[in-house]
Amino acid sequence: MGEEFAEEMEMKVKTTLKKPHFVMIHGISGGGWCWYKIRCLMENSGYKVSCIDLKGSGIDRTDPNTILSFKEYNNPLLQFLSSLNDNEKVILVGHSAGGLSLTDAIHKFAKKISLAVYVAATMLKTGYVTKEDIKDGVPDLSNFGEIGDVYDIGFGMGLDHPPTSMLIKEELHRKIIYQLSPQEDSTLAAMLLRPGPIQALKSAYFEEGDDAEGVPRIYIKTTHDHVIKPQQQDAMIKKWPPTDVYVLESDHSPFFSAPFTLFGLLVKAAISVGCI
């Protein structure tokens, strides 16, 4: 079903020369490698794709325990957008906590973004400002045990200070993040996931940019998500309504569990706002 949908979307754009540039942003603990299936599908269809490694992620070897501000964590994306030509626009796609990176970029580089797509992502207009924002946007994994049972936690500033990094324990990866994904992908992820700079993410709050509301946003909701639960996604969608909402039968990692359908939805999103 997913392959047929992807092929249908591909056929609709084969006759056009207008091929947008997709920029993919991973969630906490991930890296640009998360998008390898989507990147292959897109590049085989003629699209330009860039997969960004945020600070301390992917091949960036910075110790996440030393990254204490969201500004520093998200700097690779902002530097990338800053390097674009003034007349160049891209489609940003963010997964999970990568949604915070998208929102930051929207406020700072609205004129360089033709569309922002949030995939099972944290979508808060000004970041973590209120208790309600934290409730809606921060994963609650208490169903799987106490925090120390669920996460490997780093205390880069000392045990008498807040945690600086967190990573879901390997034995819980499939149960929490990849329950519908192929075994080989969750195995790959277990080898590549890195502790995420939790202290930096907690500091994610943004001043509204003048042109931010002019950037179209599409939310892709994942119905079997144990990380950003469907009710949390619904709350964020209601609080800051996007241009449109697509529903995907997937776990938290649709780039593994439903890559063909996700690819089709990304193309559909680009078509819907005139990027293709």
Tab-separated table of N, CA, C and O in Angstrom, residues 28-118:
chain	number	residue	atom	x	y	z
A	28	ILE	N	16.280	13.825	18.892
A	28	ILE	CA	17.329	13.657	19.891
A	28	ILE	C	17.880	12.229	19.830
A	28	ILE	O	17.129	11.275	19.618
A	29	SER	N	19.174	12.110	19.953
A	29	SER	CA	19.931	10.850	19.918
A	29	SER	C	20.149	10.316	18.506
A	29	SER	O	20.919	9.380	18.313
A	30	GLY	N	19.467	10.886	17.534
A	30	GLY	CA	19.596	10.400	16.164
A	30	GLY	C	20.707	11.104	15.408
A	30	GLY	O	21.660	11.642	15.974
A	31	GLY	N	20.578	11.114	14.097
A	31	GLY	CA	21.553	11.750	13.214
A	31	GLY	C	21.014	11.735	11.805
A	31	GLY	O	19.938	11.158	11.540
A	32	GLY	N	21.740	12.333	10.889
A	32	GLY	CA	21.295	12.335	9.505
A	32	GLY	C	21.075	10.940	8.948
A	32	GLY	O	20.284	10.744	8.029
A	33	TRP	N	21.762	9.942	9.516
A	33	TRP	CA	21.634	8.551	9.073
A	33	TRP	C	20.202	8.019	9.200
A	33	TRP	O	19.828	7.083	8.486
A	34	CYS	N	19.398	8.602	10.097
A	34	CYS	CA	18.009	8.128	10.286
A	34	CYS	C	17.211	8.141	8.979
A	34	CYS	O	16.296	7.338	8.797
A	35	TRP	N	17.586	9.055	8.085
A	35	TRP	CA	16.785	9.286	6.889
A	35	TRP	C	17.265	8.496	5.680
A	35	TRP	O	16.873	8.782	4.548
A	36	TYR	N	18.096	7.479	5.864
A	36	TYR	CA	18.740	6.855	4.714
A	36	TYR	C	17.733	6.279	3.714
A	36	TYR	O	17.937	6.369	2.498
A	37	LYS	N	16.643	5.681	4.190
A	37	LYS	CA	15.645	5.133	3.263
A	37	LYS	C	14.923	6.249	2.499
A	37	LYS	O	14.706	6.151	1.280
A	38	ILE	N	14.525	7.291	3.228
A	38	ILE	CA	13.821	8.406	2.595
A	38	ILE	C	14.741	9.114	1.609
A	38	ILE	O	14.329	9.491	0.505
A	39	ARG	N	15.993	9.294	1.992
A	39	ARG	CA	16.938	9.957	1.096
A	39	ARG	C	17.085	9.181	-0.213
A	39	ARG	O	17.097	9.772	-1.298
A	40	CYS	N	17.197	7.856	-0.124
A	40	CYS	CA	17.306	7.037	-1.337
A	40	CYS	C	16.080	7.193	-2.222
A	40	CYS	O	16.198	7.367	-3.443
A	41	LEU	N	14.895	7.130	-1.629
A	41	LEU	CA	13.667	7.272	-2.400
A	41	LEU	C	13.603	8.635	-3.079
A	41	LEU	O	13.217	8.750	-4.246
A	42	MET	N	13.975	9.685	-2.348
A	42	MET	CA	13.893	11.039	-2.892
A	42	MET	C	14.921	11.273	-3.985
A	42	MET	O	14.601	11.809	-5.054
A	43	GLU	N	16.164	10.871	-3.724
A	43	GLU	CA	17.202	11.117	-4.716
A	43	GLU	C	16.981	10.286	-5.976
A	43	GLU	O	17.273	10.745	-7.087
A	44	ASN	N	16.433	9.087	-5.828
A	44	ASN	CA	16.102	8.267	-7.001
A	44	ASN	C	14.981	8.885	-7.820
A	44	ASN	O	14.810	8.553	-9.000
A	45	SER	N	14.216	9.782	-7.189
A	45	SER	CA	13.137	10.478	-7.891
A	45	SER	C	13.561	11.864	-8.354
A	45	SER	O	12.735	12.636	-8.835
A	46	GLY	N	14.832	12.187	-8.159
A	46	GLY	CA	15.356	13.437	-8.694
A	46	GLY	C	15.379	14.614	-7.752
A	46	GLY	O	15.746	15.723	-8.153
A	47	TYR	N	15.002	14.404	-6.473
A	47	TYR	CA	15.004	15.501	-5.521
A	47	TYR	C	16.382	15.691	-4.905
A	47	TYR	O	17.155	14.741	-4.761
A	48	LYS	N	16.665	16.923	-4.522
A	48	LYS	CA	17.881	17.211	-3.764
A	48	LYS	C	17.569	17.038	-2.287
A	48	LYS	O	16.536	17.510	-1.804
A	49	VAL	N	18.449	16.361	-1.552
A	49	VAL	CA	18.207	16.068	-0.136
A	49	VAL	C	19.475	16.356	0.661
A	49	VAL	O	20.573	15.943	0.278
A	50	SER	N	19.314	17.066	1.768
A	50	SER	CA	20.403	17.279	2.723
A	50	SER	C	19.945	16.768	4.083
A	50	SER	O	18.834	17.071	4.517
A	51	CYS	N	20.785	15.969	4.721
A	51	CYS	CA	20.481	15.419	6.044
A	51	CYS	C	21.471	16.003	7.040
A	51	CYS	O	22.668	15.703	6.989
A	52	ILE	N	20.976	16.857	7.921
A	52	ILE	CA	21.825	17.615	8.833
A	52	ILE	C	22.104	16.812	10.103
A	52	ILE	O	21.210	16.184	10.663
A	53	ASP	N	23.357	16.847	10.556
A	53	ASP	CA	23.713	16.361	11.890
A	53	ASP	C	23.770	17.563	12.826
A	53	ASP	O	24.589	18.475	12.630
A	54	LEU	N	22.905	17.587	13.829
A	54	LEU	CA	22.961	18.655	14.813
A	54	LEU	C	24.173	18.452	15.721
A	54	LEU	O	24.834	17.412	15.689
A	55	LYS	N	24.482	19.435	16.535
A	55	LYS	CA	25.681	19.394	17.380
A	55	LYS	C	25.662	18.181	18.301
A	55	LYS	O	24.673	17.908	18.980
A	56	GLY	N	26.749	17.420	18.281
A	56	GLY	CA	26.854	16.244	19.130
A	56	GLY	C	26.096	15.043	18.611
A	56	GLY	O	25.926	14.059	19.335
A	57	SER	N	25.655	15.091	17.361
A	57	SER	CA	24.840	14.020	16.781
A	57	SER	C	25.493	13.490	15.509
A	57	SER	O	26.284	14.181	14.862
A	58	GLY	N	25.127	12.261	15.140
A	58	GLY	CA	25.644	11.696	13.905
A	58	GLY	C	27.159	11.641	13.915
A	58	GLY	O	27.771	11.107	14.837
A	59	ILE	N	27.767	12.232	12.886
A	59	ILE	CA	29.230	12.195	12.794
A	59	ILE	C	29.895	13.363	13.518
A	59	ILE	O	31.127	13.442	13.551
A	60	ASP	N	29.108	14.264	14.095
A	60	ASP	CA	29.688	15.333	14.912
A	60	ASP	C	30.047	14.740	16.277
A	60	ASP	O	29.169	14.337	17.037
A	61	ARG	N	31.325	14.706	16.600
A	61	ARG	CA	31.793	13.967	17.779
A	61	ARG	C	31.810	14.801	19.056
A	61	ARG	O	32.377	14.384	20.067
A	62	THR	N	31.175	15.951	19.055
A	62	THR	CA	31.109	16.759	20.275
A	62	THR	C	30.435	15.969	21.390
A	62	THR	O	29.412	15.311	21.173
A	63	ASP	N	31.000	16.020	22.585
A	63	ASP	CA	30.417	15.355	23.747
A	63	ASP	C	29.092	16.032	24.092
A	63	ASP	O	29.065	17.236	24.389
A	64	PRO	N	27.962	15.308	24.033
A	64	PRO	CA	26.663	15.933	24.307
A	64	PRO	C	26.569	16.525	25.716
A	64	PRO	O	25.766	17.434	25.952
A	65	ASN	N	27.375	16.038	26.638
A	65	ASN	CA	27.343	16.571	28.003
A	65	ASN	C	27.921	17.979	28.087
A	65	ASN	O	27.761	18.650	29.115
A	66	THR	N	28.571	18.424	27.010
A	66	THR	CA	29.128	19.780	26.996
A	66	THR	C	28.231	20.764	26.248
A	66	THR	O	28.535	21.954	26.187
A	67	ILE	N	27.134	20.277	25.670
A	67	ILE	CA	26.223	21.140	24.902
A	67	ILE	C	25.082	21.554	25.831
A	67	ILE	O	24.195	20.757	26.143
A	68	LEU	N	25.093	22.791	26.274
A	68	LEU	CA	24.175	23.213	27.335
A	68	LEU	C	23.122	24.212	26.864
A	68	LEU	O	22.244	24.584	27.641
A	69	SER	N	23.187	24.652	25.605
A	69	SER	CA	22.186	25.595	25.101
A	69	SER	C	21.607	25.092	23.793
A	69	SER	O	22.309	24.455	22.998
A	70	PHE	N	20.334	25.394	23.563
A	70	PHE	CA	19.706	24.983	22.308
A	70	PHE	C	20.330	25.719	21.137
A	70	PHE	O	20.444	25.168	20.035
A	71	LYS	N	20.750	26.933	21.356
A	71	LYS	CA	21.407	27.702	20.297
A	71	LYS	C	22.611	26.947	19.759
A	71	LYS	O	22.821	26.853	18.541
A	72	GLU	N	23.427	26.408	20.648
A	72	GLU	CA	24.608	25.657	20.224
A	72	GLU	C	24.198	24.353	19.536
A	72	GLU	O	24.758	23.985	18.499
A	73	TYR	N	23.226	23.666	20.102
A	73	TYR	CA	22.774	22.387	19.543
A	73	TYR	C	22.252	22.549	18.127
A	73	TYR	O	22.544	21.740	17.232
A	74	ASN	N	21.482	23.608	17.881
A	74	ASN	CA	20.832	23.793	16.583
A	74	ASN	C	21.684	24.587	15.601
A	74	ASN	O	21.270	24.812	14.459
A	75	ASN	N	22.873	24.977	16.009
A	75	ASN	CA	23.709	25.825	15.159
A	75	ASN	C	24.007	25.220	13.781
A	75	ASN	O	24.025	25.953	12.783
A	76	PRO	N	24.229	23.895	13.653
A	76	PRO	CA	24.484	23.359	12.303
A	76	PRO	C	23.359	23.637	11.308
A	76	PRO	O	23.614	23.934	10.133
A	77	LEU	N	22.104	23.556	11.755
A	77	LEU	CA	20.988	23.861	10.858
A	77	LEU	C	20.962	25.343	10.515
A	77	LEU	O	20.792	25.719	9.342
A	78	LEU	N	21.151	26.197	11.503
A	78	LEU	CA	21.107	27.632	11.244
A	78	LEU	C	22.257	28.062	10.343
A	78	LEU	O	22.085	28.931	9.475
A	79	GLN	N	23.422	27.462	10.519
A	79	GLN	CA	24.554	27.762	9.647
A	79	GLN	C	24.267	27.319	8.215
A	79	GLN	O	24.619	28.004	7.254
A	80	PHE	N	23.625	26.160	8.082
A	80	PHE	CA	23.263	25.664	6.753
A	80	PHE	C	22.320	26.645	6.063
A	80	PHE	O	22.522	27.001	4.894
A	81	LEU	N	21.278	27.093	6.758
A	81	LEU	CA	20.313	28.014	6.169
A	81	LEU	C	20.967	29.352	5.850
A	81	LEU	O	20.671	29.971	4.824
A	82	SER	N	21.864	29.784	6.705
A	82	SER	CA	22.568	31.045	6.474
A	82	SER	C	23.426	30.988	5.216
A	82	SER	O	23.622	32.006	4.543
A	83	SER	N	23.911	29.796	4.879
A	83	SER	CA	24.793	29.648	3.719
A	83	SER	C	24.048	29.612	2.388
A	83	SER	O	24.667	29.702	1.320
A	84	LEU	N	22.728	29.481	2.421
A	84	LEU	CA	21.950	29.418	1.188
A	84	LEU	C	21.933	30.776	0.485
A	84	LEU	O	21.994	31.831	1.128
A	85	ASN	N	21.812	30.745	-0.817
A	85	ASN	CA	21.650	31.984	-1.566
A	85	ASN	C	20.355	32.680	-1.157
A	85	ASN	O	19.393	32.030	-0.737
A	86	ASP	N	20.315	33.984	-1.303
A	86	ASP	CA	19.156	34.757	-0.856
A	86	ASP	C	17.871	34.338	-1.549
A	86	ASP	O	16.782	34.445	-0.975
A	87	ASN	N	17.971	33.862	-2.788
A	87	ASN	CA	16.767	33.483	-3.540
A	87	ASN	C	16.472	31.992	-3.458
A	87	ASN	O	15.594	31.486	-4.158
A	88	GLU	N	17.203	31.257	-2.615
A	88	GLU	CA	17.014	29.803	-2.507
A	88	GLU	C	16.120	29.472	-1.319
A	88	GLU	O	16.323	29.971	-0.213
A	89	LYS	N	15.138	28.605	-1.576
A	89	LYS	CA	14.244	28.162	-0.498
A	89	LYS	C	14.293	26.642	-0.380
A	89	LYS	O	14.509	25.941	-1.376
A	90	VAL	N	14.081	26.158	0.830
A	90	VAL	CA	14.117	24.719	1.070
A	90	VAL	C	12.859	24.284	1.812
A	90	VAL	O	12.134	25.096	2.400
A	91	ILE	N	12.610	22.975	1.774
A	91	ILE	CA	11.562	22.352	2.584
A	91	ILE	C	12.252	21.702	3.782
A	91	ILE	O	13.112	20.841	3.613
A	92	LEU	N	11.884	22.122	4.982
A	92	LEU	CA	12.440	21.529	6.191
A	92	LEU	C	11.536	20.402	6.671
A	92	LEU	O	10.312	20.557	6.731
A	93	VAL	N	12.149	19.273	7.024
A	93	VAL	CA	11.414	18.131	7.571
A	93	VAL	C	12.068	17.763	8.896
A	93	VAL	O	13.257	17.449	8.947
A	94	GLY	N	11.294	17.822	9.980
A	94	GLY	CA	11.844	17.539	11.299
A	94	GLY	C	11.121	16.406	11.983
A	94	GLY	O	9.887	16.335	11.952
A	95	HIS	N	11.885	15.513	12.609
A	95	HIS	CA	11.318	14.378	13.330
A	95	HIS	C	11.508	14.557	14.822
A	95	HIS	O	12.573	14.994	15.274
A	96	SER	N	10.472	14.252	15.602
A	96	SER	CA	10.548	14.236	17.062
A	96	SER	C	11.044	15.589	17.586
A	96	SER	O	10.483	16.626	17.238
A	97	ALA	N	12.112	15.603	18.400
A	97	ALA	CA	12.638	16.868	18.909
A	97	ALA	C	13.189	17.748	17.795
A	97	ALA	O	13.427	18.942	18.008
A	98	GLY	N	13.373	17.180	16.599
A	98	GLY	CA	13.765	17.989	15.452
A	98	GLY	C	12.743	19.050	15.111
A	98	GLY	O	13.048	20.019	14.413
A	99	GLY	N	11.510	18.871	15.614
A	99	GLY	CA	10.505	19.908	15.421
A	99	GLY	C	10.891	21.222	16.083
A	99	GLY	O	10.555	22.306	15.587
A	100	LEU	N	11.599	21.147	17.206
A	100	LEU	CA	12.094	22.366	17.853
A	100	LEU	C	13.079	23.093	16.940
A	100	LEU	O	13.082	24.314	16.852
A	101	SER	N	13.907	22.316	16.256
A	101	SER	CA	14.870	22.903	15.322
A	101	SER	C	14.148	23.607	14.177
A	101	SER	O	14.548	24.697	13.741
A	102	LEU	N	13.070	22.998	13.677
A	102	LEU	CA	12.289	23.617	12.616
A	102	LEU	C	11.706	24.943	13.076
A	102	LEU	O	11.784	25.953	12.370
A	103	THR	N	11.109	24.953	14.253
A	103	THR	CA	10.471	26.173	14.748
A	103	THR	C	11.493	27.280	14.933
A	103	THR	O	11.243	28.443	14.582
A	104	ASP	N	12.647	26.943	15.486
A	104	ASP	CA	13.725	27.915	15.632
A	104	ASP	C	14.093	28.502	14.277
A	104	ASP	O	14.234	29.727	14.113
A	105	ALA	N	14.221	27.640	13.283
A	105	ALA	CA	14.579	28.089	11.935
A	105	ALA	C	13.493	28.959	11.319
A	105	ALA	O	13.786	29.955	10.640
A	106	ILE	N	12.233	28.601	11.537
A	106	ILE	CA	11.118	29.384	10.998
A	106	ILE	C	11.170	30.818	11.520
A	106	ILE	O	10.950	31.784	10.783
A	107	HIS	N	11.457	30.979	12.805
A	107	HIS	CA	11.507	32.315	13.390
A	107	HIS	C	12.704	33.120	12.889
A	107	HIS	O	12.642	34.349	12.818
A	108	LYS	N	13.779	32.439	12.525
A	108	LYS	CA	15.007	33.144	12.134
A	108	LYS	C	15.214	33.246	10.623
A	108	LYS	O	15.854	34.183	10.144
A	109	PHE	N	14.693	32.269	9.850
A	109	PHE	CA	14.973	32.220	8.405
A	109	PHE	C	13.697	31.958	7.607
A	109	PHE	O	13.717	31.181	6.648
A	110	ALA	N	12.614	32.604	7.958
A	110	ALA	CA	11.333	32.329	7.313
A	110	ALA	C	11.397	32.495	5.796
A	110	ALA	O	10.783	31.722	5.051
A	111	LYS	N	12.149	33.473	5.320
A	111	LYS	CA	12.181	33.752	3.886
A	111	LYS	C	12.927	32.683	3.086
A	111	LYS	O	12.859	32.670	1.854
A	112	LYS	N	13.646	31.794	3.781
A	112	LYS	CA	14.381	30.732	3.093
A	112	LYS	C	13.676	29.378	3.213
A	112	LYS	O	14.226	28.361	2.791
A	113	ILE	N	12.474	29.374	3.786
A	113	ILE	CA	11.754	28.123	4.020
A	113	ILE	C	10.419	28.173	3.288
A	113	ILE	O	9.566	29.016	3.590
A	114	SER	N	10.226	27.281	2.338
A	114	SER	CA	8.970	27.259	1.582
A	114	SER	C	7.911	26.407	2.276
A	114	SER	O	6.709	26.578	2.040
A	115	LEU	N	8.357	25.466	3.137
A	115	LEU	CA	7.434	24.573	3.834
A	115	LEU	C	8.187	23.924	4.994
A	115	LEU	O	9.363	23.602	4.874
A	116	ALA	N	7.478	23.748	6.112
A	116	ALA	CA	8.021	23.004	7.257
A	116	ALA	C	7.109	21.822	7.534
A	116	ALA	O	5.897	21.994	7.698
A	117	VAL	N	7.683	20.619	7.574
A	117	VAL	CA	6.913	19.400	7.813
A	117	VAL	C	7.369	18.781	9.127
A	117	VAL	O	8.544	18.425	9.286
A	118	TYR	N	6.445	18.666	10.052
A	118	TYR	CA	6.713	18.088	11.369
A	118	TYR	C	6.268	16.623	11.365
A	118	TYR	O	5.084	16.334	11.187
